[in-house]
PDB file of C-alpha atoms in Angstrom:
ATOM      1  CA  MET A 313       0.000   0.000   0.000  1.00 35.00           C
ATOM      2  CA  ASP A 314       2.636   2.535   1.050  1.00 40.00           C
ATOM      3  CA  GLY A 315       5.441   0.888  -0.899  1.00 46.00           C
ATOM      4  CA  ALA A 316       6.454   4.088  -2.640  1.00 49.00           C
ATOM      5  CA  SER A 317       6.748   6.023   0.610  1.00 53.00           C
ATOM      6  CA  GLY A 318       8.873   3.221   2.038  1.00 67.00           C
ATOM      7  CA  ASN A 319      11.327   3.651  -0.810  1.00 81.00           C
ATOM      8  CA  THR A 320      12.427   7.195  -0.085  1.00 91.00           C
ATOM      9  CA  GLN A 321      16.131   7.859   0.197  1.00 92.00           C
ATOM     10  CA  ALA A 322      15.734   8.564   3.920  1.00 94.00           C
ATOM     11  CA  SER A 323      13.806   5.377   4.678  1.00 95.00           C
ATOM     12  CA  ILE A 324      16.247   3.259   2.680  1.00 97.00           C
ATOM     13  CA  LEU A 325      19.159   4.929   4.477  1.00 97.00           C
ATOM     14  CA  ASP A 326      17.543   4.154   7.858  1.00 96.00           C
ATOM     15  CA  ARG A 327      17.204   0.491   6.927  1.00 97.00           C
ATOM     16  CA  LEU A 328      20.768   0.418   5.552  1.00 97.00           C
ATOM     17  CA  GLN A 329      22.016   1.911   8.818  1.00 97.00           C
ATOM     18  CA  GLU A 330      20.737  -1.141  10.693  1.00 98.00           C
ATOM     19  CA  ILE A 331      22.222  -3.552   8.136  1.00 98.00           C
ATOM     20  CA  PHE A 332      25.619  -1.839   8.327  1.00 98.00           C
ATOM     21  CA  ARG A 333      25.555  -1.913  12.130  1.00 98.00           C
ATOM     22  CA  ALA A 334      24.673  -5.610  12.180  1.00 97.00           C
ATOM     23  CA  GLU A 335      27.036  -6.783   9.444  1.00 97.00           C
ATOM     24  CA  LEU A 336      29.997  -4.634  10.532  1.00 97.00           C
ATOM     25  CA  ASP A 337      29.324  -5.476  14.187  1.00 96.00           C
ATOM     26  CA  ASP A 338      29.261  -1.837  15.345  1.00 96.00           C
ATOM     27  CA  ASP A 339      26.128  -0.698  17.186  1.00 96.00           C
ATOM     28  CA  ASP A 340      27.337   2.909  17.194  1.00 96.00           C
ATOM     29  CA  LEU A 341      28.160   3.134  13.478  1.00 97.00           C
ATOM     30  CA  VAL A 342      26.566   6.093  11.717  1.00 97.00           C
ATOM     31  CA  ILE A 343      26.529   6.088   7.930  1.00 97.00           C
ATOM     32  CA  GLY A 344      25.475   8.781   5.511  1.00 97.00           C
ATOM     33  CA  MET A 345      24.967   9.067   1.784  1.00 97.00           C
ATOM     34  CA  ASP A 346      28.607  10.105   1.367  1.00 97.00           C
ATOM     35  CA  THR A 347      30.052   7.161   3.339  1.00 97.00           C
ATOM     36  CA  ARG A 348      32.435   5.207   1.115  1.00 97.00           C
ATOM     37  CA  GLN A 349      33.948   1.759   1.522  1.00 97.00           C
ATOM     38  CA  ALA A 350      37.355   3.425   1.975  1.00 96.00           C
ATOM     39  CA  ASP A 351      35.967   5.354   4.979  1.00 96.00           C
ATOM     40  CA  LEU A 352      35.161   2.226   7.013  1.00 97.00           C
ATOM     41  CA  LYS A 353      38.014  -0.082   7.954  1.00 96.00           C
ATOM     42  CA  ALA A 354      35.557  -2.882   8.735  1.00 96.00           C
ATOM     43  CA  TRP A 355      34.061  -2.698   5.206  1.00 97.00           C
ATOM     44  CA  ASP A 356      36.427  -5.201   3.622  1.00 97.00           C
ATOM     45  CA  SER A 357      35.665  -7.687   0.853  1.00 95.00           C
ATOM     46  CA  LEU A 358      34.078 -10.233   3.185  1.00 97.00           C
ATOM     47  CA  ALA A 359      31.986  -7.565   4.913  1.00 97.00           C
ATOM     48  CA  HIS A 360      30.906  -6.346   1.471  1.00 97.00           C
ATOM     49  CA  ILE A 361      29.388  -9.751   0.707  1.00 97.00           C
ATOM     50  CA  ARG A 362      27.635  -9.755   4.110  1.00 97.00           C
ATOM     51  CA  LEU A 363      26.285  -6.244   3.433  1.00 98.00           C
ATOM     52  CA  VAL A 364      25.038  -7.291  -0.004  1.00 98.00           C
ATOM     53  CA  SER A 365      23.377 -10.358   1.495  1.00 98.00           C
ATOM     54  CA  GLY A 366      21.805  -8.286   4.273  1.00 98.00           C
ATOM     55  CA  VAL A 367      20.446  -5.766   1.766  1.00 98.00           C
ATOM     56  CA  GLU A 368      19.058  -8.535  -0.426  1.00 98.00           C
ATOM     57  CA  SER A 369      17.284 -10.109   2.557  1.00 97.00           C
ATOM     58  CA  GLU A 370      15.946  -6.796   3.891  1.00 97.00           C
ATOM     59  CA  PHE A 371      14.647  -5.522   0.564  1.00 96.00           C
ATOM     60  CA  ASP A 372      13.751  -8.911  -1.004  1.00 96.00           C
ATOM     61  CA  PHE A 373      15.647  -8.781  -4.297  1.00 97.00           C
ATOM     62  CA  GLN A 374      19.002  -9.940  -5.654  1.00 97.00           C
ATOM     63  CA  PHE A 375      21.819  -7.832  -7.047  1.00 97.00           C
ATOM     64  CA  ASN A 376      23.538  -8.996 -10.209  1.00 95.00           C
ATOM     65  CA  LEU A 377      27.283  -9.597 -10.128  1.00 96.00           C
ATOM     66  CA  SER A 378      28.240  -6.349 -11.861  1.00 95.00           C
ATOM     67  CA  GLU A 379      26.204  -4.352  -9.328  1.00 95.00           C
ATOM     68  CA  ILE A 380      27.922  -6.124  -6.430  1.00 96.00           C
ATOM     69  CA  GLU A 381      31.329  -5.371  -7.929  1.00 95.00           C
ATOM     70  CA  GLN A 382      30.534  -1.691  -8.611  1.00 96.00           C
ATOM     71  CA  ILE A 383      29.023  -0.719  -5.254  1.00 97.00           C
ATOM     72  CA  SER A 384      31.583   1.019  -3.066  1.00 97.00           C
ATOM     73  CA  SER A 385      29.519   3.617  -1.225  1.00 98.00           C
ATOM     74  CA  VAL A 386      26.294   4.016   0.699  1.00 98.00           C
ATOM     75  CA  ARG A 387      24.964   6.277  -2.078  1.00 97.00           C
ATOM     76  CA  GLN A 388      25.525   3.490  -4.628  1.00 97.00           C
ATOM     77  CA  PHE A 389      23.709   1.023  -2.361  1.00 97.00           C
ATOM     78  CA  VAL A 390      20.757   3.433  -2.033  1.00 97.00           C
ATOM     79  CA  ASP A 391      20.632   4.094  -5.776  1.00 96.00           C
ATOM     80  CA  ALA A 392      20.776   0.372  -6.599  1.00 96.00           C
ATOM     81  CA  ILE A 393      18.062  -0.435  -4.044  1.00 97.00           C
ATOM     82  CA  ARG A 394      15.776   2.282  -5.417  1.00 95.00           C
ATOM     83  CA  GLU A 395      16.362   0.965  -8.932  1.00 94.00           C
ATOM     84  CA  HIS A 396      15.344  -2.563  -7.892  1.00 95.00           C
ATOM     85  CA  LEU A 397      12.264  -1.390  -6.002  1.00 92.00           C
ATOM     86  CA  GLN A 398      10.786   0.633  -8.873  1.00 88.00           C
TER      87      GLN A 398
END
């Protein structure tokens, strides 16, 4: 019913925040649209796969391999999620 309103940048970012905290094992982590993989020491290649998996579970879709390889920032995650949810 309110699927479109649940797909705003802010609501996606809120949900991503929880995924990042869980998968990077940091309850105090705060991410923003400009957070990049290089900014977070814990966001290594293994954590990237866990983040991708967490996003796929939370938002109920699957990334393709090229998307997984290209994502290196929170903004790219948000943009890819919005693309899949359209």
